[in-house]
Coordinates of C-alpha atoms and ligand atoms in Angstrom, one line a residue:
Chain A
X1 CA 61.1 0.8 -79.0
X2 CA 59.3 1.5 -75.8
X3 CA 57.9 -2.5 -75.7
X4 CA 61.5 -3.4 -76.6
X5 CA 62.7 -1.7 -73.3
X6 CA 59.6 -3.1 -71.2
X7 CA 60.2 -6.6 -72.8
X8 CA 63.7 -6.9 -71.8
X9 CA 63.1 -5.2 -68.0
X10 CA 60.6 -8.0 -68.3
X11 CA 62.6 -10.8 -69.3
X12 CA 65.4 -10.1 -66.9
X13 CA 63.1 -9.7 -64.2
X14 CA 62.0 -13.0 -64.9
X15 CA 64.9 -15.2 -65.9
X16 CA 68.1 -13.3 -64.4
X17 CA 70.0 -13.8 -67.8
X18 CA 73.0 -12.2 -67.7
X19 CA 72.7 -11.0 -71.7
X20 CA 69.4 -9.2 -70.9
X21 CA 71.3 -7.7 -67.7
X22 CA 74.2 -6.1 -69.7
X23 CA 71.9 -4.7 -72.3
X24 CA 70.0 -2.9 -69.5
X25 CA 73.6 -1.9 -68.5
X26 CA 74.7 -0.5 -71.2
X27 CA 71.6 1.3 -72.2
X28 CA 71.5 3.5 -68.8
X29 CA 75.0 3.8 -68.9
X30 CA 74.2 7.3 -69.7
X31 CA 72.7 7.7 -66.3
X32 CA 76.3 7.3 -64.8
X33 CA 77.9 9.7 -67.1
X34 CA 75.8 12.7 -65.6
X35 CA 76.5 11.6 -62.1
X36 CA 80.0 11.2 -62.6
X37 CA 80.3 14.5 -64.6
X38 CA 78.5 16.5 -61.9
X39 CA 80.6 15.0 -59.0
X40 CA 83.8 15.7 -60.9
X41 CA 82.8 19.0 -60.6
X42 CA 83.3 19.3 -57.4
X43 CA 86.5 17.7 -57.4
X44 CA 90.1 18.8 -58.4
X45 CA 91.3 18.1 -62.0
X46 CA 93.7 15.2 -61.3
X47 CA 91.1 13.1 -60.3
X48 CA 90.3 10.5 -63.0
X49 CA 86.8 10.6 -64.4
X50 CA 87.0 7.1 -65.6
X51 CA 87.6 6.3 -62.1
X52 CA 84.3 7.8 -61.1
X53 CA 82.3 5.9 -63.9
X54 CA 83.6 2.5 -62.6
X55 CA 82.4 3.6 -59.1
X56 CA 78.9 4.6 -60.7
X57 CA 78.5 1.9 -62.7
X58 CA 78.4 -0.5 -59.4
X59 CA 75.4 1.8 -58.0
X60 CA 73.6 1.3 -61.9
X61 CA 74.5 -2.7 -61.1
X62 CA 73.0 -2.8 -58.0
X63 CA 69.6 -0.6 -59.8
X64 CA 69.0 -2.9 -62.2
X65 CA 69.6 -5.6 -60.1
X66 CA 66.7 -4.3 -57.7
X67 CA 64.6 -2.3 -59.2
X68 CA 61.1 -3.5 -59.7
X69 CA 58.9 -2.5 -62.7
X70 CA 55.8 -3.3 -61.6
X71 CA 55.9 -0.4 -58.8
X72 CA 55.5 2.5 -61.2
X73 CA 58.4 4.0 -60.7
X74 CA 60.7 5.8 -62.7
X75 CA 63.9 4.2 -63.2
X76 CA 66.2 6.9 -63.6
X77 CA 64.9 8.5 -60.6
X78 CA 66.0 5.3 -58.6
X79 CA 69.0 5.2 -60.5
X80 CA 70.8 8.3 -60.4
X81 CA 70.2 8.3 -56.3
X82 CA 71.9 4.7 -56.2
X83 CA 74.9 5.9 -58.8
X84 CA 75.2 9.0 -56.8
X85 CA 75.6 6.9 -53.7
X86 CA 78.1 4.4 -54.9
X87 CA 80.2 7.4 -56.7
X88 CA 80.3 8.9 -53.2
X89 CA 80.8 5.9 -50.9
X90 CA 83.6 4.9 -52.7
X91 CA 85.6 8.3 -52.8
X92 CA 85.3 8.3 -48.8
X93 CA 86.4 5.0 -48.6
X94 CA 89.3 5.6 -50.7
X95 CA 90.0 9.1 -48.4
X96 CA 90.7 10.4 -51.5
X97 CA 91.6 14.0 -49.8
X98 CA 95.9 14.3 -48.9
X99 CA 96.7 14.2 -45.4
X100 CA 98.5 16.9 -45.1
X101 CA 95.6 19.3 -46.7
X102 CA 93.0 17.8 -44.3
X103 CA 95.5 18.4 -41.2
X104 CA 95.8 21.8 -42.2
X105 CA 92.2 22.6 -42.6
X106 CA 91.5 20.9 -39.0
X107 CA 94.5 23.2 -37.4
X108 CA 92.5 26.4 -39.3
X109 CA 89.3 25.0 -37.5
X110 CA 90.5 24.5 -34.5
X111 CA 92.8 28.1 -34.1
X112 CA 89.1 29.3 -35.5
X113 CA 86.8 28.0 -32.7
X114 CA 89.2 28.6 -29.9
X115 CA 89.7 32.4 -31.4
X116 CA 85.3 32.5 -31.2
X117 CA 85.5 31.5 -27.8
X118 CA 88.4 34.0 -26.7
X119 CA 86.6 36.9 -28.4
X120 CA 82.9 36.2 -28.7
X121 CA 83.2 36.8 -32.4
X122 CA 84.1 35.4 -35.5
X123 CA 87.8 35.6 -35.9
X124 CA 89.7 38.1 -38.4
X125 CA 91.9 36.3 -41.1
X126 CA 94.9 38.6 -39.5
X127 CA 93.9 36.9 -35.9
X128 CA 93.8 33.2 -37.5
X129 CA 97.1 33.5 -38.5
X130 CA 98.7 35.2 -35.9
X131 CA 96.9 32.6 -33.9
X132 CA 98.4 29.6 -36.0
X133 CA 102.3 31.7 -36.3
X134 CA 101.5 31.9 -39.8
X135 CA 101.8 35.1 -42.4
X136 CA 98.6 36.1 -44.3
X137 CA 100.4 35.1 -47.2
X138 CA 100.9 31.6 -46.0
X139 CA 97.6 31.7 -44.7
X140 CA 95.7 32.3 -47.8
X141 CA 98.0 29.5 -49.4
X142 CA 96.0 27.1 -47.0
X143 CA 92.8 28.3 -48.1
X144 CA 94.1 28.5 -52.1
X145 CA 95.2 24.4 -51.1
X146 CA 92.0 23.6 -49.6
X147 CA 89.5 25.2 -52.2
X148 CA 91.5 23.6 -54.8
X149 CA 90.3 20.5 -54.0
X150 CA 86.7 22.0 -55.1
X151 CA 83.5 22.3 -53.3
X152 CA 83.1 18.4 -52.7
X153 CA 85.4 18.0 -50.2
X154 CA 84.9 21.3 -48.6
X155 CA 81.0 20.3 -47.8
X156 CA 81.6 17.2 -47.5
X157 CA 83.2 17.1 -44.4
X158 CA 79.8 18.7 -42.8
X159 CA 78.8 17.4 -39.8
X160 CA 75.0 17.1 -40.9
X161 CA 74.2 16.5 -44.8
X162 CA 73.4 12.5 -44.6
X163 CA 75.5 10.2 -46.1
X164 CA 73.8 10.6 -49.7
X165 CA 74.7 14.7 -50.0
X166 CA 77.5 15.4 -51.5
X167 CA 77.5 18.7 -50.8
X168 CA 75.3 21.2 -48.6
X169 CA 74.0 22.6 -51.4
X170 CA 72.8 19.3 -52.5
X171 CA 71.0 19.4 -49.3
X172 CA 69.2 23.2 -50.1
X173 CA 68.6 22.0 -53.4
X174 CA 66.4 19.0 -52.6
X175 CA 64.3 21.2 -50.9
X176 CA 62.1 20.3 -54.0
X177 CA 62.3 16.6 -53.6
X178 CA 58.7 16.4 -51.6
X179 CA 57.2 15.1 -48.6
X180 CA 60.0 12.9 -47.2
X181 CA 63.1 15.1 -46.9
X182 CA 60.7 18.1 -46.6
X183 CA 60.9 18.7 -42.6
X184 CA 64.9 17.5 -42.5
X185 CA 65.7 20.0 -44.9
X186 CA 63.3 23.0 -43.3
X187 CA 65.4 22.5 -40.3
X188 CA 68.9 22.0 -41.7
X189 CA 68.2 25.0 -43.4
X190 CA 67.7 27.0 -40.2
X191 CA 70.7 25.7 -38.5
X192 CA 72.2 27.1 -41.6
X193 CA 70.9 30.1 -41.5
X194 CA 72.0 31.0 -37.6
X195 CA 75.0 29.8 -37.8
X196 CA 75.8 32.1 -41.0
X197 CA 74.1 35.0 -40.0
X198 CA 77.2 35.0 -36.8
X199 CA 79.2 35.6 -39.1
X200 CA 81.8 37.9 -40.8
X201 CA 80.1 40.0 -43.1
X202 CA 82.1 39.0 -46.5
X203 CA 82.0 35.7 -45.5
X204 CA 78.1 35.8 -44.7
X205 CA 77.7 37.3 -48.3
X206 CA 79.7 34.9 -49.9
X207 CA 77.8 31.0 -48.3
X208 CA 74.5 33.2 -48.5
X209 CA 74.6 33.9 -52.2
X210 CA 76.4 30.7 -53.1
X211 CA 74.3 28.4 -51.4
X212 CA 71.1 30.6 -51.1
X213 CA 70.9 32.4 -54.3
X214 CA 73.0 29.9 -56.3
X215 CA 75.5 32.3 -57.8
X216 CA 78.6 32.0 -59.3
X217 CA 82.0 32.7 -57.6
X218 CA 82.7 34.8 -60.5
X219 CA 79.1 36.7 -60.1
X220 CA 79.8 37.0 -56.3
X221 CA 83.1 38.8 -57.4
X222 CA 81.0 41.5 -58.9
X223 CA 78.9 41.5 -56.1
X224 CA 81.7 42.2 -54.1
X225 CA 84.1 43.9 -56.2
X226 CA 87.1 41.7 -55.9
X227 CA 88.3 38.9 -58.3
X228 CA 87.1 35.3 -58.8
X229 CA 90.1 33.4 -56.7
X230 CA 89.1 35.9 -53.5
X231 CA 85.9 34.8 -53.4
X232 CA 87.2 31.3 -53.7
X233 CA 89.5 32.1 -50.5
X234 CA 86.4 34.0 -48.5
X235 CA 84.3 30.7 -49.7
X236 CA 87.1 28.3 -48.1
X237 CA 87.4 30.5 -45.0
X238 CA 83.4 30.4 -44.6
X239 CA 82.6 26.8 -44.9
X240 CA 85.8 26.1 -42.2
X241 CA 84.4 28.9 -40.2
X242 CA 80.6 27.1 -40.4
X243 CA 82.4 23.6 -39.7
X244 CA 83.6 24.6 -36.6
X245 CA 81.1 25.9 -35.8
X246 CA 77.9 23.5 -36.0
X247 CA 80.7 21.0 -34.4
X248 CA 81.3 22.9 -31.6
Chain B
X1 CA 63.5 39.6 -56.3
X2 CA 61.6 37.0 -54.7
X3 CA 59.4 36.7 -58.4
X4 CA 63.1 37.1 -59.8
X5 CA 64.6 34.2 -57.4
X6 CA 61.8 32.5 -58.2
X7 CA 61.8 32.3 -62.1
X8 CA 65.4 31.7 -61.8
X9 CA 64.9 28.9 -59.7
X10 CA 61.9 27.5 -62.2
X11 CA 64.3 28.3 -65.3
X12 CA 67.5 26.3 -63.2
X13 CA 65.3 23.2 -62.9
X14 CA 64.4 22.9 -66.6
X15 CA 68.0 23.5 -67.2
X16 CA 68.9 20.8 -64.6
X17 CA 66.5 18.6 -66.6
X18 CA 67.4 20.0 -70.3
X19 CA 71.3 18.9 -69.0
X20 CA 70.3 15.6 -67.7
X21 CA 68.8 14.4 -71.2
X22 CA 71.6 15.7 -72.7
X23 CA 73.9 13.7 -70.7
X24 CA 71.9 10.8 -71.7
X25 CA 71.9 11.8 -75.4
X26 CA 75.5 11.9 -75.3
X27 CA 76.1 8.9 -73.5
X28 CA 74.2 6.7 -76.1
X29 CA 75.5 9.0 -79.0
X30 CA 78.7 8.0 -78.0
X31 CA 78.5 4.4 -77.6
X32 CA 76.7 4.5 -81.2
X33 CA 79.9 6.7 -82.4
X34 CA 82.1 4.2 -81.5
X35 CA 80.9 2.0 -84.0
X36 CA 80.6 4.1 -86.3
X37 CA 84.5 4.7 -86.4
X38 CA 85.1 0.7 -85.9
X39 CA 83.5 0.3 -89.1
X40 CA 85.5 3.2 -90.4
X41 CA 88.2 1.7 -89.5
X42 CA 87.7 -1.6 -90.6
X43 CA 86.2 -1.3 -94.4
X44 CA 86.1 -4.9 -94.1
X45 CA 84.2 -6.2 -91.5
X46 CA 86.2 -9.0 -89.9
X47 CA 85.7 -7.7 -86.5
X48 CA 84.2 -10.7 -84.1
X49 CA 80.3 -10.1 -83.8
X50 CA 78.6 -11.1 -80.7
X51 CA 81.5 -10.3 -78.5
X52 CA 79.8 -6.3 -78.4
X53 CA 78.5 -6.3 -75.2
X54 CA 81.5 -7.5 -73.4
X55 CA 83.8 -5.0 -75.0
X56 CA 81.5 -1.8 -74.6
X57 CA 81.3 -2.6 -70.9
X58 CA 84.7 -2.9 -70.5
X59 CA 84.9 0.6 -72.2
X60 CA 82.5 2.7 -70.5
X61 CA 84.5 3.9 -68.4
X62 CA 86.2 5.8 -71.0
X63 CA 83.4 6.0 -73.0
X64 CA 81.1 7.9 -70.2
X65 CA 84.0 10.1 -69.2
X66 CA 84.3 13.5 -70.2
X67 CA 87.9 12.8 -71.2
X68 CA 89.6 16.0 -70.1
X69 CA 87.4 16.4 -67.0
X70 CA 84.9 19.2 -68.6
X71 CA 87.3 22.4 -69.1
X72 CA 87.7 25.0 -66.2
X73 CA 86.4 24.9 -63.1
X74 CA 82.8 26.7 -63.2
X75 CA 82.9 27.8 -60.0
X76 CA 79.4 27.3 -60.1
X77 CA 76.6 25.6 -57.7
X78 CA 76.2 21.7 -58.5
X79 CA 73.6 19.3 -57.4
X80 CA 72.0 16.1 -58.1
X81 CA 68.5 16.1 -57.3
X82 CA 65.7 14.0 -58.9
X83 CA 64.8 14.1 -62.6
X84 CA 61.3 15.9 -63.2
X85 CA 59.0 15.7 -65.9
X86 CA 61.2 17.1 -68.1
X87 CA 63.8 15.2 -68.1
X88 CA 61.6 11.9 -68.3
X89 CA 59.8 13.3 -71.0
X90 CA 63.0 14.0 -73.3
X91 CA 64.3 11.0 -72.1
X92 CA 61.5 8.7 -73.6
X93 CA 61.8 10.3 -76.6
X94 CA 65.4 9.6 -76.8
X95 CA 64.8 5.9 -75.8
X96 CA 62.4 5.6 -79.2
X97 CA 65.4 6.3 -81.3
X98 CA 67.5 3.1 -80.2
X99 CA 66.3 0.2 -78.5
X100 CA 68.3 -1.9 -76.0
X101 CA 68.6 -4.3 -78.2
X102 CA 69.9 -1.7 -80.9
X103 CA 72.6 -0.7 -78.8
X104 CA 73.5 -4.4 -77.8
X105 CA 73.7 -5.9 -81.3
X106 CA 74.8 -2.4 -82.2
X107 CA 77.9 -4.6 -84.8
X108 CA 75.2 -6.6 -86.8
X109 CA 73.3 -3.5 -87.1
X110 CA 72.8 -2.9 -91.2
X111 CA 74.5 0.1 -92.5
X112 CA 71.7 2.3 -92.9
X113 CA 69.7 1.3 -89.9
X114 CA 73.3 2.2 -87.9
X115 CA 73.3 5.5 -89.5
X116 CA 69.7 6.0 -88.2
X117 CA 70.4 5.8 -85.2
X118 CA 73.5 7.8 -85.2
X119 CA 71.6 10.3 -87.2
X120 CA 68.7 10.2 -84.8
X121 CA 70.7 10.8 -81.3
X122 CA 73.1 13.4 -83.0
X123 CA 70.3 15.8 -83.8
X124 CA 68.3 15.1 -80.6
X125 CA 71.5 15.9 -78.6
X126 CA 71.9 18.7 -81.2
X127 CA 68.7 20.5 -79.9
X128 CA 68.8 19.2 -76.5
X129 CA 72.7 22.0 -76.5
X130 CA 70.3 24.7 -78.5
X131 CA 67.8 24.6 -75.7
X132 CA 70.0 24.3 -73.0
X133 CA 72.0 27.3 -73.9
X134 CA 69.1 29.6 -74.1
X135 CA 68.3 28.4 -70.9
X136 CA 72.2 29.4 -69.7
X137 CA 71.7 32.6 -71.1
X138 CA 68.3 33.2 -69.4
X139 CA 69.4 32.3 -65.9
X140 CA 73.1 34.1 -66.3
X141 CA 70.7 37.5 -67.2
X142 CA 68.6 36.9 -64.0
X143 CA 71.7 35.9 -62.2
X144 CA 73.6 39.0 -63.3
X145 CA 70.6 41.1 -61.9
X146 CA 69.9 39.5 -59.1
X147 CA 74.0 40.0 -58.4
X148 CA 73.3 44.0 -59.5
X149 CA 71.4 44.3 -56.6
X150 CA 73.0 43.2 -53.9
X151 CA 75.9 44.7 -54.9
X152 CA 74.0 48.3 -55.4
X153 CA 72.4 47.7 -52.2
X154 CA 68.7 46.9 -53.2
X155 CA 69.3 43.8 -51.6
X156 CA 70.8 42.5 -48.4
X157 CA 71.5 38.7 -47.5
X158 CA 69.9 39.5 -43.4
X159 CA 66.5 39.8 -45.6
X160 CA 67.6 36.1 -47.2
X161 CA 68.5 34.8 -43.6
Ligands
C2E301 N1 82.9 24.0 -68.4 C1 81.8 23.8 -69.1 N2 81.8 24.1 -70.4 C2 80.7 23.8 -71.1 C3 79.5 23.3 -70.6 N3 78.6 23.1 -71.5 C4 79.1 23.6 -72.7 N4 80.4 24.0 -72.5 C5 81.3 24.7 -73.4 O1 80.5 25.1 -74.5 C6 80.9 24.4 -75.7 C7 79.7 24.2 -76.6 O2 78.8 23.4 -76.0 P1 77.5 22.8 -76.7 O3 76.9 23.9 -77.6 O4 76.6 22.2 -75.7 O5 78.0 21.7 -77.8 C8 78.7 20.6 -77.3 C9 77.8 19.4 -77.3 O6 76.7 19.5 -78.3 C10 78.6 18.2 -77.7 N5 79.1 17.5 -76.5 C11 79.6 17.9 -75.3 N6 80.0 16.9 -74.5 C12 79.8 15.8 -75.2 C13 79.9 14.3 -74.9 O7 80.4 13.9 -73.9 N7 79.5 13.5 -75.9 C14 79.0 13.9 -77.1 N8 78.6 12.9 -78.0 N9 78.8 15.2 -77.4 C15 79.2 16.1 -76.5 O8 79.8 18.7 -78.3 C16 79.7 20.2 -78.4 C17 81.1 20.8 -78.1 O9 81.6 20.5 -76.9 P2 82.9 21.2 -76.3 O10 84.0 21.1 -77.3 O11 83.2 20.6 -75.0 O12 82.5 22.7 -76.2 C18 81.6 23.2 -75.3 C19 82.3 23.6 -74.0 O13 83.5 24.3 -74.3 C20 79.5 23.0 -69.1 O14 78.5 22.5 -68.5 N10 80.7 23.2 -68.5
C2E302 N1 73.3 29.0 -65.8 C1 74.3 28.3 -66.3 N2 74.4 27.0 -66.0 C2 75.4 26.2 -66.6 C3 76.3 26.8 -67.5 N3 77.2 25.8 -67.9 C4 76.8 24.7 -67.2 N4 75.7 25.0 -66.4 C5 75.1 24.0 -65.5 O1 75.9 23.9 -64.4 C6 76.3 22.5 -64.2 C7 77.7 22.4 -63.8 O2 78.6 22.9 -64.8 P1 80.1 22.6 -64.7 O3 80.6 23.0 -63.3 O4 80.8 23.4 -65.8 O5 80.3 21.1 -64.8 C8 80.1 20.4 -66.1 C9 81.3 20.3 -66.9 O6 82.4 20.0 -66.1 C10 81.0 19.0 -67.7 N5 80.4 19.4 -69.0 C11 79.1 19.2 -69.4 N6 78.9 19.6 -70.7 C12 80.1 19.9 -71.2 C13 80.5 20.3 -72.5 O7 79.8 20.4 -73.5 N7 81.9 20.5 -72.6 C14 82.7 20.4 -71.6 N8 84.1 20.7 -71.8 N9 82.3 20.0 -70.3 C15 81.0 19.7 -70.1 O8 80.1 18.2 -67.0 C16 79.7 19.0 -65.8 C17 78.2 18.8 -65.5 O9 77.5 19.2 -66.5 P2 75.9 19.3 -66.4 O10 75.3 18.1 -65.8 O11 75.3 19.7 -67.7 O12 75.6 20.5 -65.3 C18 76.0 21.8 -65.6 C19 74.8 22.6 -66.1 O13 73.6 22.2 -65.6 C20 76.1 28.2 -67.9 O14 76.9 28.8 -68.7 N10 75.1 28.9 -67.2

């Protein structure tokens, strides 16, 4: 079976046929439903999974399409970066995040840079919202909006991660990846670093063993003695906290 | 904890391979499975050969799709970094139980070869969930000590920083 799978690579390589194209297609198919699957999530419920695939399978297109067998490479390897990219390009494009959600996280950011400036400090939840003539309550209904659009678009809108991260983490975890992203990531991880150890204590806990120590929100809560959906509000508050920061 | 954090981060990359394989397992399980229940539905046969390829592509999208997108929120970590070893390895086992060609021609596929494959995949994808639960239980043990400390103060994140 392995020949079989060299032979058509081969074949399509060679003639372009569009049969041998869409076997290749549907046989790494797979590739795009572990892409998809991670990627979703990241994302809120209502977003369509099916949609996701049909982004993927144009990255798994444009693979086959240029991937050359005779370098030795792994195909999935190649793959799953180009899916991954496609998936990603095209939820930006779309802007899939509302309005109205992403106007309320820049007014958060904003009362939460100008509040650092004033004080030196980061700000207190109770000082955001006074700031912003909001109550704690409606405060933490921002965060409970934002962070229910999951961790993709929370990350996503960081300033540094390049275009192919979908999330910072994603940038700490290729810290494994070798030679080539090596240095970048050594020093993304420092910027990190400094610009979460300014900060609030909980909030220093919560990005430091999320992103650091790859724990669970839930295990965090132990950690901290407080439930799941807290550290899901202290999470939010963090990563807006961070963003304003490494902009400013 | 820095041999802890370290096993766990050893243990999280087999797991990250372990789920990857598994994906792909899945994937072509599911593409076979549809056949499966074509011909289950259709005791006769008269479906239009040759005309497979079109149709699955045109269902991937539904085919590759977790349908209800994958239960609760996990609240958990996710990346997508490179496959290692692992994951090619399992992977090139799984591609000796179905050929491209297998999956193209998947309708004029004879009965028993089609439960073969079917066969083949579904226990592969079987063990490929064993392993990779171990490996969940593993990591959530480490994880749940590794949490322990920090929160009984053997551990502060300014050491991590
Ligand atoms: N949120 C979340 N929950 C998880 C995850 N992994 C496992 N689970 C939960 O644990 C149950 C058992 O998983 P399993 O032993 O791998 O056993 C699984 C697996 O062997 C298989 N399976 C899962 N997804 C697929 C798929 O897309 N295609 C095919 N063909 N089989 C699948 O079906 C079995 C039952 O699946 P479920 O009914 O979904 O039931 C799953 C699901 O409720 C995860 O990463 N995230
Ligand atoms: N230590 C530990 N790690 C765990 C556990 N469950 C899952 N993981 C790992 O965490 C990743 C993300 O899980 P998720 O957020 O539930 O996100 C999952 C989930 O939404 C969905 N999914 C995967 N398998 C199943 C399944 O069998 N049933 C259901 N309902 N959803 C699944 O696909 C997404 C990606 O799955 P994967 O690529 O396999 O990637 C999974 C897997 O590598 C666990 O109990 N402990």
């Amino acid at each position: 079976n392995q020949n079989q799978l060299d032979e058509t690579w081969a074949r399509y390589k060679d003639r372009a046929k569009q049969s041998d194209r869409d076997q290749l297609i549907v046989y790494y198919a797979p590739l795009v439903k572990y892409v998809a699957g991670r990627i979703a999530a990241g994302l809120p419920h209502n977003v369509d999974q099916a949609d996701l695939v049909s982004y993927g399978m144009f990255g798994l297109i444009d693979a086959i399409t240029k991937f050359d067998p005779e370098r030795g490479f792994k195909f999935e390897t190649y793959a799953i970066s180009r899916i991954k990219g496609a998936v990603l390009d095209e939820l930006r494009s779309i802007d899939w995040v509302p309005r109205s959600v992403r106007a309320k996280a820049k007014s958060v950011e904003r009362a939460m840079s100008e509040l650092e400036s004033l004080h030196h400090r980061a700000p207190t939840d109770e000082e955001i919202a006074e700031e912003l003539d909001l109550s704690m309550t409606q405060l933490n209904n921002i965060y409970n909006q934002i962070s229910s659009l999951g961790v993709v678009a929370l990350d996503e809108m960081l300033p540094f991660g390049n275009g192919d991260s979908m999330s910072f983490g994603d940038t700490l975890a290729d810290r494994r990846d070798g030679p080539g992203g090596q240095y970048e990531r050594v020093e993304t991880r420092q910027l990190l670093g400094d610009a979460i150890n300014r900060m609030g204590e909980r909030e220093k806990i919560v990005l430091t063993l999320y992103y650091y120590e790859s724990l669970t929100l839930s295990e965090i809560g132990n950690v901290l003695g407080v439930t799941e959906s807290r550290v899901c509000q202290i999470h939010t508050k963090a990563v807006l906290q961070l963003r304003s920061r490494l902009q400013s | 904890l820095p041999e802890l954090r370290d096993l766990r981060v050893r243990c999280a990359q087999v797991e990250s391979d372990v789920s990857l394989a598994r994906r792909v397992a899945q994937g072509r399980l599911d593409i076979v499975g549809r056949e499966v229940r074509r011909r289950a539905g259709d005791p006769d046969g008269t479906a239009v050969p040759g005309d497979h390829v079109a149709s699955v592509l045109f269902e991937l999208p539904d085919l590759m799709s977790d349908g209800v997108s994958g239960g609760s929120p996990s609240g958990r970590p996710v990346s997508i970094t490179a496959p290692g070893e692992v994951a090619l390895t399992m992977i090139e086992r799984l591609d000796t139980t179905a050929s491209p060609a297998d999956l193209a021609q998947i309708e004029q596929l004879g009965v028993e070869r089609l439960a073969e494959v079917f066969e083949n995949i579904s226990s592969f994808e079987a063990e490929l969930s064993a392993v990779r639960r171990r490996l969940h239980e593993t990591i959530d043990a480490i994880q749940a000590e590794i949490g322990r400390r920090y929160r009984d103060g053997e551990a502060s994140v300014d050491s991590l920083l």
